[in-house]
mmCIF file with all atom_site columns, C-alpha atoms and ligand atoms in Angstrom:
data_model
loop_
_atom_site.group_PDB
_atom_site.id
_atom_site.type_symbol
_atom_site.label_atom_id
_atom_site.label_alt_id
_atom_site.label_comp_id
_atom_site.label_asym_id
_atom_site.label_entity_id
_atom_site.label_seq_id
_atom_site.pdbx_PDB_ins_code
_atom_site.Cartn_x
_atom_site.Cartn_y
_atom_site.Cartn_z
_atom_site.occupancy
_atom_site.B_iso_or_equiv
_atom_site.pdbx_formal_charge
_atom_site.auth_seq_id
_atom_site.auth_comp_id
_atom_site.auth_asym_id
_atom_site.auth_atom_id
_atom_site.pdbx_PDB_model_num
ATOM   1   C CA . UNK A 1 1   ? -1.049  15.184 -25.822 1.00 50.00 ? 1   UNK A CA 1
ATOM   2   C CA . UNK A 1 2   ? 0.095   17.760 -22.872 1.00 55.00 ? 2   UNK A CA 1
ATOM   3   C CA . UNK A 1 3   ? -1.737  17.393 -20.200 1.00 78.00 ? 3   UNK A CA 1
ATOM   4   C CA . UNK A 1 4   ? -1.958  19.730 -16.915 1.00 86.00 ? 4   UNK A CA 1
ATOM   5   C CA . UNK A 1 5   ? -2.049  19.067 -13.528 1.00 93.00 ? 5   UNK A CA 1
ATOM   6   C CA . UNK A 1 6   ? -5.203  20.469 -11.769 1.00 95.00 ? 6   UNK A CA 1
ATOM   7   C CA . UNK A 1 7   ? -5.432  21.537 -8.208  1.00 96.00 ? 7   UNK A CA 1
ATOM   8   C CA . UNK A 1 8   ? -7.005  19.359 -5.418  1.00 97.00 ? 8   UNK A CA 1
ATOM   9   C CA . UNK A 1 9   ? -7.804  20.867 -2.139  1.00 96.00 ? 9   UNK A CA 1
ATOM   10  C CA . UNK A 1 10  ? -7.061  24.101 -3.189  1.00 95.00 ? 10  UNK A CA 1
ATOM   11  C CA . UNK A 1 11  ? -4.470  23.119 -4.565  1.00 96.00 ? 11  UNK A CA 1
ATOM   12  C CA . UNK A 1 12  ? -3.004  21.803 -1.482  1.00 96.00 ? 12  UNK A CA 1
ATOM   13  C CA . UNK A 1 13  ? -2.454  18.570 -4.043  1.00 97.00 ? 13  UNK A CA 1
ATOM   14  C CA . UNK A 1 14  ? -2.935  18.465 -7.779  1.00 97.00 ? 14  UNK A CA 1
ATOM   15  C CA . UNK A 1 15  ? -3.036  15.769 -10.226 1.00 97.00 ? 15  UNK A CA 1
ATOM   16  C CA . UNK A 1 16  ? -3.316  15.092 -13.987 1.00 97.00 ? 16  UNK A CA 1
ATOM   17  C CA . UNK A 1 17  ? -8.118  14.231 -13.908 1.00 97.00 ? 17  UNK A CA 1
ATOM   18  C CA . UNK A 1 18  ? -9.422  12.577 -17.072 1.00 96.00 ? 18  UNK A CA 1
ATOM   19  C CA . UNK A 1 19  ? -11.663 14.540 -19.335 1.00 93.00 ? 19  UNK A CA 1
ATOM   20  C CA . UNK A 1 20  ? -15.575 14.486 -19.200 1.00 93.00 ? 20  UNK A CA 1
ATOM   21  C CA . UNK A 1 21  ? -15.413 15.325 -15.419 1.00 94.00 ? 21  UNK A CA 1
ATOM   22  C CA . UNK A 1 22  ? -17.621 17.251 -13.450 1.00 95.00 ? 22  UNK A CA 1
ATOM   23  C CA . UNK A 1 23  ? -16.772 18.440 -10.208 1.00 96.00 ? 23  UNK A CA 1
ATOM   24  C CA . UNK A 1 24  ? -19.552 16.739 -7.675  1.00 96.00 ? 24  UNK A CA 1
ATOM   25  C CA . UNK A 1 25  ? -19.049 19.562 -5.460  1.00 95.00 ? 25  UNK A CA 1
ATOM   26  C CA . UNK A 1 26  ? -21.019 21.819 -8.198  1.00 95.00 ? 26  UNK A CA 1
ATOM   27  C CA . UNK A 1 27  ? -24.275 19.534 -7.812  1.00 94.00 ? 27  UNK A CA 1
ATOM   28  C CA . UNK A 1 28  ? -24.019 19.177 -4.054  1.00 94.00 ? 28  UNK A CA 1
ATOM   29  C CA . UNK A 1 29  ? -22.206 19.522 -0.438  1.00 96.00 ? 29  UNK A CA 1
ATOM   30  C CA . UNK A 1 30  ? -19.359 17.569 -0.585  1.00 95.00 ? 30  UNK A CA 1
ATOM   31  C CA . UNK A 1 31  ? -17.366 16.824 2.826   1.00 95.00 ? 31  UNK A CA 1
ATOM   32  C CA . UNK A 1 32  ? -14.324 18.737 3.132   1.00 95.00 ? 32  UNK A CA 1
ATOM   33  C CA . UNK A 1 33  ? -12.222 15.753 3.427   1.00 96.00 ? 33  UNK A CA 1
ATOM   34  C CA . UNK A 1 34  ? -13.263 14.637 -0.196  1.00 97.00 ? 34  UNK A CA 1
ATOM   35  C CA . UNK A 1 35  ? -12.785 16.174 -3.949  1.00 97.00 ? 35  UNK A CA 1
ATOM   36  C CA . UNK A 1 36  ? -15.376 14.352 -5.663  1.00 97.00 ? 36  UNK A CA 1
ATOM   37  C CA . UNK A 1 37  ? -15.443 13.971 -9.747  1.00 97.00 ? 37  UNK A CA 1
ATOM   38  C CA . UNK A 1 38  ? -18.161 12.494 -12.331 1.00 96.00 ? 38  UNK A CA 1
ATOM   39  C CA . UNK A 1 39  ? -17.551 11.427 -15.627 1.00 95.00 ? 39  UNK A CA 1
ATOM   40  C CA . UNK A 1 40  ? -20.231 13.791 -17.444 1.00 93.00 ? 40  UNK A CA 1
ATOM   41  C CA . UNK A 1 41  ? -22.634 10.677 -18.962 1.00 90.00 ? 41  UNK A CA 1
ATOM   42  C CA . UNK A 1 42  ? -21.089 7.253  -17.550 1.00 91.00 ? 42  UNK A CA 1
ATOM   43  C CA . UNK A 1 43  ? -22.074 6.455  -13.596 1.00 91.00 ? 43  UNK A CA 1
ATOM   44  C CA . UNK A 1 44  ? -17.811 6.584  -13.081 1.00 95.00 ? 44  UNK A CA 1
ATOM   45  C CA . UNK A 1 45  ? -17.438 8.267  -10.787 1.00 96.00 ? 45  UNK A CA 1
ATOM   46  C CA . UNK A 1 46  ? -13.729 9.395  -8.927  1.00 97.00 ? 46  UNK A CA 1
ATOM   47  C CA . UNK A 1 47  ? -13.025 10.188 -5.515  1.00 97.00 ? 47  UNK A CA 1
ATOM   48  C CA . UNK A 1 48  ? -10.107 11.529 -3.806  1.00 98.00 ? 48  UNK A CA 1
ATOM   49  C CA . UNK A 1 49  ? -10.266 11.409 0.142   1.00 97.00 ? 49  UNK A CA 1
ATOM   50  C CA . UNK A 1 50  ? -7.996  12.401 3.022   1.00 96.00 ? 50  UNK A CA 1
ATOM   51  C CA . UNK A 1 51  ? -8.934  9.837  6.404   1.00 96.00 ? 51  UNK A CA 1
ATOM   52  C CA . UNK A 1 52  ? -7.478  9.592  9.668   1.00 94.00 ? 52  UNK A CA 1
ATOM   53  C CA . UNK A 1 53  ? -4.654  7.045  9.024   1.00 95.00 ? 53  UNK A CA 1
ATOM   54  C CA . UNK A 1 54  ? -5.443  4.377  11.321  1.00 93.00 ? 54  UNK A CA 1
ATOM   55  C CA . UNK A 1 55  ? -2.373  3.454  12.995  1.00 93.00 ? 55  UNK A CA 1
ATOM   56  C CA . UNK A 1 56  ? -3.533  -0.034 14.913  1.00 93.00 ? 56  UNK A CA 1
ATOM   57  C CA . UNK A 1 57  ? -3.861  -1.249 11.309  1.00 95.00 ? 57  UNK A CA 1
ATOM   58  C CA . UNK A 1 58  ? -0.605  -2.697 9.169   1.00 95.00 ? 58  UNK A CA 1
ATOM   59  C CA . UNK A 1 59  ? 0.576   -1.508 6.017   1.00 94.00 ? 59  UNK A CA 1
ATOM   60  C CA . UNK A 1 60  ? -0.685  -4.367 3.932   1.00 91.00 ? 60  UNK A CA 1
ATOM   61  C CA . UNK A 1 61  ? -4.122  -4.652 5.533   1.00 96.00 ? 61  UNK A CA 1
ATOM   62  C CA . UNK A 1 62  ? -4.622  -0.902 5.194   1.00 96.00 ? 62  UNK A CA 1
ATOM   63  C CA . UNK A 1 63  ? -6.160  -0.941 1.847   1.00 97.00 ? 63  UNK A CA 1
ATOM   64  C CA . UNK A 1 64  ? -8.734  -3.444 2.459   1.00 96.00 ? 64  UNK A CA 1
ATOM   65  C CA . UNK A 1 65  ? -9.692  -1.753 5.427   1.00 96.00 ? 65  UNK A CA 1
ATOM   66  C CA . UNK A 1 66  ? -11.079 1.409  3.695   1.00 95.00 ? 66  UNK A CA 1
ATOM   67  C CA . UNK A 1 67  ? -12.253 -0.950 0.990   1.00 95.00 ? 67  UNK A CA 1
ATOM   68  C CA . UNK A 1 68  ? -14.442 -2.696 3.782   1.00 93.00 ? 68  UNK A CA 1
ATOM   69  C CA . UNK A 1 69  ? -15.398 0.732  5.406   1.00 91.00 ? 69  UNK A CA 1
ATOM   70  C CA . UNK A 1 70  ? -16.694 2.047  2.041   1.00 86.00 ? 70  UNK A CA 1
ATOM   71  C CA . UNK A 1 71  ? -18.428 -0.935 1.545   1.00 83.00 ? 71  UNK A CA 1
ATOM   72  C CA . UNK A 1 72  ? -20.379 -0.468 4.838   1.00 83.00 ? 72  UNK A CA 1
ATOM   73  C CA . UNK A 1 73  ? -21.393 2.922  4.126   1.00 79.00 ? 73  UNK A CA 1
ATOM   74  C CA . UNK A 1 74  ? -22.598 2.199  0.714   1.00 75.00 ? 74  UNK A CA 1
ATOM   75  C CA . UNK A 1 75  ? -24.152 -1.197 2.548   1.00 72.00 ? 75  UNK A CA 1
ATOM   76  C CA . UNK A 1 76  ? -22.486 -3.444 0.258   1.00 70.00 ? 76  UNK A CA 1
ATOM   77  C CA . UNK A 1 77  ? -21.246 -5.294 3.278   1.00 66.00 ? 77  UNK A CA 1
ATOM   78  C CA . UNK A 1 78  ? -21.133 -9.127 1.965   1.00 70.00 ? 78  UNK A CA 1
ATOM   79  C CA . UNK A 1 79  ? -22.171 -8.413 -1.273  1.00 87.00 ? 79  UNK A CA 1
ATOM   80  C CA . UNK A 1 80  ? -18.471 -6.722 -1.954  1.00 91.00 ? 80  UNK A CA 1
ATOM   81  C CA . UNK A 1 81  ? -15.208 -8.894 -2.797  1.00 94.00 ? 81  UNK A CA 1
ATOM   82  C CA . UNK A 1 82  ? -11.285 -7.850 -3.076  1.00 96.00 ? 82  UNK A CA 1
ATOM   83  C CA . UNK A 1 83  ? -10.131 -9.645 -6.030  1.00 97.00 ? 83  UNK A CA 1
ATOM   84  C CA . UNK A 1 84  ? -6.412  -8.279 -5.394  1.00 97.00 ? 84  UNK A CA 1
ATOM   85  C CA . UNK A 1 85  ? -4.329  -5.955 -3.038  1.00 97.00 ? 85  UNK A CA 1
ATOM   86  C CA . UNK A 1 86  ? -0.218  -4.423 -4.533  1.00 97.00 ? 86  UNK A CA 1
ATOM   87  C CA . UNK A 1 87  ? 2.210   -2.372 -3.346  1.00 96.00 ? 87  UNK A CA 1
ATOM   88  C CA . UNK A 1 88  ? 2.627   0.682  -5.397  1.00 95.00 ? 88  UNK A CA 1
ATOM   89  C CA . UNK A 1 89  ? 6.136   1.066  -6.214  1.00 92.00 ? 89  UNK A CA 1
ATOM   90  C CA . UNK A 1 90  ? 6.955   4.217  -5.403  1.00 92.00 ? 90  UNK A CA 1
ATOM   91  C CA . UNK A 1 91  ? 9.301   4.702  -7.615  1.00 91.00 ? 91  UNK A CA 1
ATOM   92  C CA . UNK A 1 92  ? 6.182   5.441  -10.018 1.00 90.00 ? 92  UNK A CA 1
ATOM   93  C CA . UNK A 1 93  ? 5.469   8.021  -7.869  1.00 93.00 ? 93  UNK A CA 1
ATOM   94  C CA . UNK A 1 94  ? 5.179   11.895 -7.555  1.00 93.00 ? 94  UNK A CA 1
ATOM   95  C CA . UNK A 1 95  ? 3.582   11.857 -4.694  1.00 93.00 ? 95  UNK A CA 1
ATOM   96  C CA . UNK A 1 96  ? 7.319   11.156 -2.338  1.00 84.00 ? 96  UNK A CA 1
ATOM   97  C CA . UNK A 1 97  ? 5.662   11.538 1.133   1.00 87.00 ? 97  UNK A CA 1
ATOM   98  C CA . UNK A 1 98  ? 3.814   8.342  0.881   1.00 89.00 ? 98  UNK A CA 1
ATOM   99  C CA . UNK A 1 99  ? 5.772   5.571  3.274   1.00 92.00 ? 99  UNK A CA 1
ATOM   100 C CA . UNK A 1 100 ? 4.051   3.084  1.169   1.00 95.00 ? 100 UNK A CA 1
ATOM   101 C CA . UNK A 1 101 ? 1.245   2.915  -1.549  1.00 96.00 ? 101 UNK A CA 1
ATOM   102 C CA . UNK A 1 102 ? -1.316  0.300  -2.159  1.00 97.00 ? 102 UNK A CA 1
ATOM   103 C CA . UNK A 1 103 ? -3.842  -0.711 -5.297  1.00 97.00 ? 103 UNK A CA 1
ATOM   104 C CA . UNK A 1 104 ? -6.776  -2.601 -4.332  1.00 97.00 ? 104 UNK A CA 1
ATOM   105 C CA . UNK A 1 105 ? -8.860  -3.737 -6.705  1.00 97.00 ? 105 UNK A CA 1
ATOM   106 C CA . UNK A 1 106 ? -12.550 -5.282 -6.027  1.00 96.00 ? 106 UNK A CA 1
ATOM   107 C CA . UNK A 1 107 ? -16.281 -5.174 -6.790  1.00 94.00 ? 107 UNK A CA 1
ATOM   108 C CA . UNK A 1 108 ? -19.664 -3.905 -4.504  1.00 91.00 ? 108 UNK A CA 1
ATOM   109 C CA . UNK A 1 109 ? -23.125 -4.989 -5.746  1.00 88.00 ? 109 UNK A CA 1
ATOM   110 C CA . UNK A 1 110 ? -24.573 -1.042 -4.912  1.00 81.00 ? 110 UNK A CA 1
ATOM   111 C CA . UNK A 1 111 ? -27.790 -0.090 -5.327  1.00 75.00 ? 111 UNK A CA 1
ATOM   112 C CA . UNK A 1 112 ? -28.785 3.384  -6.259  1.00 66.00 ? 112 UNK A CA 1
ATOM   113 C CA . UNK A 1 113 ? -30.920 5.147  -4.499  1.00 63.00 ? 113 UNK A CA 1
ATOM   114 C CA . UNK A 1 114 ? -32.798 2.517  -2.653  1.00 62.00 ? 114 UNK A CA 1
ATOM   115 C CA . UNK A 1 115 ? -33.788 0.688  -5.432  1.00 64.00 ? 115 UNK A CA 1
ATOM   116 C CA . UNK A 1 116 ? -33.701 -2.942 -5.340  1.00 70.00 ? 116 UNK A CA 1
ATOM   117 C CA . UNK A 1 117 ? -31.729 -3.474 -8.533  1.00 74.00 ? 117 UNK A CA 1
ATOM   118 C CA . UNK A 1 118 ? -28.020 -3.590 -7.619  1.00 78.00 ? 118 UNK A CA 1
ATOM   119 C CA . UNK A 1 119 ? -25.457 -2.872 -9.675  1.00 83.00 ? 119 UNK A CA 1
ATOM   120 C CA . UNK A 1 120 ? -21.548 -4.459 -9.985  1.00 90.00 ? 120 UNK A CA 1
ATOM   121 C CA . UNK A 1 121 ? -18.992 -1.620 -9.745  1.00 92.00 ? 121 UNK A CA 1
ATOM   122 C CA . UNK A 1 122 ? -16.042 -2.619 -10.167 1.00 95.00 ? 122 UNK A CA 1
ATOM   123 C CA . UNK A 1 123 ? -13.685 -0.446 -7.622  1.00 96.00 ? 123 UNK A CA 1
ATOM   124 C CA . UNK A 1 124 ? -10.001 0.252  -7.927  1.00 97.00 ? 124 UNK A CA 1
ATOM   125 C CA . UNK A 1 125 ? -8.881  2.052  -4.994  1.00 97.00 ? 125 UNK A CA 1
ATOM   126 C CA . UNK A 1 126 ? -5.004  3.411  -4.110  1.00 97.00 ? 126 UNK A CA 1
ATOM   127 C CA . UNK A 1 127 ? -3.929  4.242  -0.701  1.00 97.00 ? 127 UNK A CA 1
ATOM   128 C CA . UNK A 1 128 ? -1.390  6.116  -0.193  1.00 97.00 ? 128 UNK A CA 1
ATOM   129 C CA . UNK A 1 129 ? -0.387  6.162  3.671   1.00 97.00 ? 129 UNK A CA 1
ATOM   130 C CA . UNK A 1 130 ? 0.966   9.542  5.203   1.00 95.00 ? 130 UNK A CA 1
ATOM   131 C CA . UNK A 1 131 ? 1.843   8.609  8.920   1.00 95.00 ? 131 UNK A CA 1
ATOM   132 C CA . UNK A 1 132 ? 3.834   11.401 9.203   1.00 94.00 ? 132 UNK A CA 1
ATOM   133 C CA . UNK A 1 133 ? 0.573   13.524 8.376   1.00 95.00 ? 133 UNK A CA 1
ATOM   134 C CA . UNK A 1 134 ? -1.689  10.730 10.098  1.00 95.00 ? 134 UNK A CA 1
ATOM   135 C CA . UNK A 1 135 ? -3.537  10.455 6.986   1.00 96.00 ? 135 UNK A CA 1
ATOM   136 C CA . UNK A 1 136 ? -4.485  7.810  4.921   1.00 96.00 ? 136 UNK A CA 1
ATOM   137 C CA . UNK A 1 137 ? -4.673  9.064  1.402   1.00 97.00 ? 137 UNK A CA 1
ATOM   138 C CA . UNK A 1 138 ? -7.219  6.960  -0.592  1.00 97.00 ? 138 UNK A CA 1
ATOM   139 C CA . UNK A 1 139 ? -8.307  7.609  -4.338  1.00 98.00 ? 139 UNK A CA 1
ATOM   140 C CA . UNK A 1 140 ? -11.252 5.926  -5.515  1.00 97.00 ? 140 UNK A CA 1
ATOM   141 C CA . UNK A 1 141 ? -12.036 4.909  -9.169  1.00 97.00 ? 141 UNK A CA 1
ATOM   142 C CA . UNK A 1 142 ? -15.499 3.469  -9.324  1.00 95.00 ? 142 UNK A CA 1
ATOM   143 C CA . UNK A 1 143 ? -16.217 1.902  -12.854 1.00 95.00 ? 143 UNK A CA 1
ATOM   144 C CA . UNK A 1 144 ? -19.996 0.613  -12.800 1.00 92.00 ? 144 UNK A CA 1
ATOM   145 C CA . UNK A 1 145 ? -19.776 -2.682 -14.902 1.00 86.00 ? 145 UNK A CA 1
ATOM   146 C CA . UNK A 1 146 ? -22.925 -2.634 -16.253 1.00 72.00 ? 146 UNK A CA 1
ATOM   147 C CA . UNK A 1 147 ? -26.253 -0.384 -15.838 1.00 59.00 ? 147 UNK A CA 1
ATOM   148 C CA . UNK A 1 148 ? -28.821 -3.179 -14.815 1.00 51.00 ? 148 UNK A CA 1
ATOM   149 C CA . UNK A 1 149 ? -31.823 -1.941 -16.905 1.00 53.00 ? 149 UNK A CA 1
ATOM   150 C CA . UNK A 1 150 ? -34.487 -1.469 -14.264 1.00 50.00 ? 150 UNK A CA 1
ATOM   151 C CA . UNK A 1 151 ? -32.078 1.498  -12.889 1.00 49.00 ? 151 UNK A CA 1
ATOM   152 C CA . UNK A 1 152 ? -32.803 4.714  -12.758 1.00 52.00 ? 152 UNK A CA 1
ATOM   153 C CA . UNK A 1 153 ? -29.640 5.244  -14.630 1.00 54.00 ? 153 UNK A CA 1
ATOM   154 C CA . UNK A 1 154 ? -30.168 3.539  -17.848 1.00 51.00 ? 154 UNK A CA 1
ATOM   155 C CA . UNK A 1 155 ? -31.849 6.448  -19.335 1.00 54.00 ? 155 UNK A CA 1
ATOM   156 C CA . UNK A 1 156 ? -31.331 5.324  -23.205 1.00 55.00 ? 156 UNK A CA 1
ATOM   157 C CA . UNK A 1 157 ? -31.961 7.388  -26.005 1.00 52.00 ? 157 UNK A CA 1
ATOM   158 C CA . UNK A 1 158 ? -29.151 9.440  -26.694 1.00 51.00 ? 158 UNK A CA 1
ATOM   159 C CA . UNK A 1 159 ? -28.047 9.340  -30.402 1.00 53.00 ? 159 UNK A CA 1
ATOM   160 C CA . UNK A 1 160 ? -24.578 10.874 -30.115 1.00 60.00 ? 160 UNK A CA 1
ATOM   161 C CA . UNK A 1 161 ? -21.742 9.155  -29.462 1.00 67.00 ? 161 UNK A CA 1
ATOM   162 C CA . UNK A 1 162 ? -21.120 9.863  -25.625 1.00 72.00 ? 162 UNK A CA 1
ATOM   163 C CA . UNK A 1 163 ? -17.904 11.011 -24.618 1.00 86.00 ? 163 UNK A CA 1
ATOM   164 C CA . UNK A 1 164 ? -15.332 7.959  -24.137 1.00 91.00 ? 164 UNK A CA 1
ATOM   165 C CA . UNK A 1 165 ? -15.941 6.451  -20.363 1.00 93.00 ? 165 UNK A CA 1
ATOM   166 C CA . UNK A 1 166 ? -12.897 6.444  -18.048 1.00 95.00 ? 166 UNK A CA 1
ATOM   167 C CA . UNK A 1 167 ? -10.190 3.991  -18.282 1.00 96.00 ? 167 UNK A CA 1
ATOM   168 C CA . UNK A 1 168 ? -7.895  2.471  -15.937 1.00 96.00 ? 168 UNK A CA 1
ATOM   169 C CA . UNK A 1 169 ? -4.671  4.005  -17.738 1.00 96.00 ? 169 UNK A CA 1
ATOM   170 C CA . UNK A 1 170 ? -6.809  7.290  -16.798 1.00 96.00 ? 170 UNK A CA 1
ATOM   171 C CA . UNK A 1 171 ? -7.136  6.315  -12.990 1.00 97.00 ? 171 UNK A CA 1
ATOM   172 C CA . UNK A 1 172 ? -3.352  5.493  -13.192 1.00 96.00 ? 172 UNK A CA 1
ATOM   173 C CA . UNK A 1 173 ? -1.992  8.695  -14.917 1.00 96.00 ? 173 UNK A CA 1
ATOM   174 C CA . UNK A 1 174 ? -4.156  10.070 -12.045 1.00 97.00 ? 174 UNK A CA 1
ATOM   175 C CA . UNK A 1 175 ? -2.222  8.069  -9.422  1.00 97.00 ? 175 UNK A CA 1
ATOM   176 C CA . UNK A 1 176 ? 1.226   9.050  -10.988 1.00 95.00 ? 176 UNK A CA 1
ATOM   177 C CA . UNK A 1 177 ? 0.723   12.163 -11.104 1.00 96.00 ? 177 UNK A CA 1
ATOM   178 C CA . UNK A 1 178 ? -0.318  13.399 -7.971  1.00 97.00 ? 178 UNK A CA 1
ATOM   179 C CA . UNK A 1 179 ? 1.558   16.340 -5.868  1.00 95.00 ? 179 UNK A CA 1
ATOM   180 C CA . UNK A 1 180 ? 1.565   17.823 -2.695  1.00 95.00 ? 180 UNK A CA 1
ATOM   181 C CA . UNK A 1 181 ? 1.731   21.516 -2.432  1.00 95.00 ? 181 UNK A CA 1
ATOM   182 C CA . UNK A 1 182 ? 0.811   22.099 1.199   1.00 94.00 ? 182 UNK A CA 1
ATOM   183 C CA . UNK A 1 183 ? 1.148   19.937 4.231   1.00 93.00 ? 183 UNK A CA 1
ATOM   184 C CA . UNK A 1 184 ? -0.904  22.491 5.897   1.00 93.00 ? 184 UNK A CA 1
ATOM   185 C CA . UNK A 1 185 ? -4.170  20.935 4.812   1.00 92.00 ? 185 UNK A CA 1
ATOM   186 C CA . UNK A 1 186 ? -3.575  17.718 7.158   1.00 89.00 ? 186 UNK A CA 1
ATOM   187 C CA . UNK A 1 187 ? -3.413  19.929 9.732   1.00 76.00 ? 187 UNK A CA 1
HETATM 188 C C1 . NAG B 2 .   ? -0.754  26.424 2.909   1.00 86.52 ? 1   NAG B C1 1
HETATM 189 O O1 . NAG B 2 .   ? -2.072  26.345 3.354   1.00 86.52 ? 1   NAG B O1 1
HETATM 190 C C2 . NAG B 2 .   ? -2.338  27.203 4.477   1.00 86.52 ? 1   NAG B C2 1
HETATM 191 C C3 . NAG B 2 .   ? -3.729  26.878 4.992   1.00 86.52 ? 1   NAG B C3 1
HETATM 192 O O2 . NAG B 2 .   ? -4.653  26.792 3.969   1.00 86.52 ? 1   NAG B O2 1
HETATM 193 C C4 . NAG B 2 .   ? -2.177  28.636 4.027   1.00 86.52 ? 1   NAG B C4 1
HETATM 194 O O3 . NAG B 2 .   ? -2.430  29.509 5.109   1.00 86.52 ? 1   NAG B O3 1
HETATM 195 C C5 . NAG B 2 .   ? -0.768  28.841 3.513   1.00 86.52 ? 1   NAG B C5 1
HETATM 196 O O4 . NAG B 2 .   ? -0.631  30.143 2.983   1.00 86.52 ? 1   NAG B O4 1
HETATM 197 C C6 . NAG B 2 .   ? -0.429  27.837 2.426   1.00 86.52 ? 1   NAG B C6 1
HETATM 198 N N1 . NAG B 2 .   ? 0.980   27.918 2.087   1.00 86.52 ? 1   NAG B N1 1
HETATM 199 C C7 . NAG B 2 .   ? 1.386   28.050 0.827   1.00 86.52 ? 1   NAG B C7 1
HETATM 200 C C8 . NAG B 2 .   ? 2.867   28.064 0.644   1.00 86.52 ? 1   NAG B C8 1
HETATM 201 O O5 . NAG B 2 .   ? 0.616   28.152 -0.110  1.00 86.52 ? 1   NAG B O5 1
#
């Protein structure tokens, strides 16, 4: 099955994105920092950022620093839990202007919406760090574990067979795969 690279950033980067995916920035403002993708009837959701790379923190505690930081923002702080942090090897790699690449993998308890019920999403998160651009390149998969039934997102009813949720080999074939076109958008 041939699949195409799509643009990112204007195609300032492009990658090989799973099917079923909506581009967030259809629905709503998205910062222009992020590219923003939901799977069209799971709560997956992907997200492909570019941050200021923060240069007082080492290689191998970059990941779980922007872990932590998302966690905060979503206020998941203590309720959120790194289960394991890798190097990339780059020689998996498209993407060659990466000094090093990291896969984080963890969970948040997040609730939606300011509901009390919290759900587990499971988060696995690569960083790809740029000094050179002073960017810290992060893609985030998150992969909701289970819809707590009290949510606002457990709408049930639907008698066809959804389209197939996200897998990791998809958030991988993601990572793989991803390009840069155009320095000119760390600029
Ligand atoms: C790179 O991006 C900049 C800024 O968006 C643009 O002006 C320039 O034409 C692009 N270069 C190429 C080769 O596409």
């Amino acid at each position: 099955m041939a699949q195409e690279s799509r643009p990112l950033f204007a195609g300032a980067l492009s990658a090989i994105l799973p099917p079923f995916l909506q581009d967030v920035s259809e629905l709503r403002e998205i910062p222009d920092n992020q590219e923003v993708f939901a799977h069209t009837s799971t709560d997956q959701s992907i997200i492909v950022e570019l941050l200021e790379y923060q240069e007082g923190v080492s290689d191998s505690e970059a990941a779980r620093y922007h872990f932590e930081d998302v966690a905060s923002s979503n206020d998941a702080e203590g309720q959120s839990e790194v289960l394991s942090v890798e190097p990339l090897p780059l020689a998996q790699l498209t993407l060659t202007d990466c000094t090093n690449a990291w896969l984080l993998t963890g969970h948040q308890l997040v609730a939606k919406f300011n509901e009390e019920a919290r759900n587990t999403v499971n988060i696995h998160m690569a960083l790809f760090r740029l000094p050179q651009h002073t960017t810290d390149l992060l893609v985030t998969f998150n992969d909701p574990a289970a819809i707590n039934p009290s949510s606002s997102s457990a709408v049930g009813g639907a008698s066809l067979a959804p389209p197939s949720p996200w897998t990791y080999e998809d958030f991988s074939r993601l990572l793989c795969s991803l390009q840069l076109h155009n320095s000119s958008i760390f600029g």
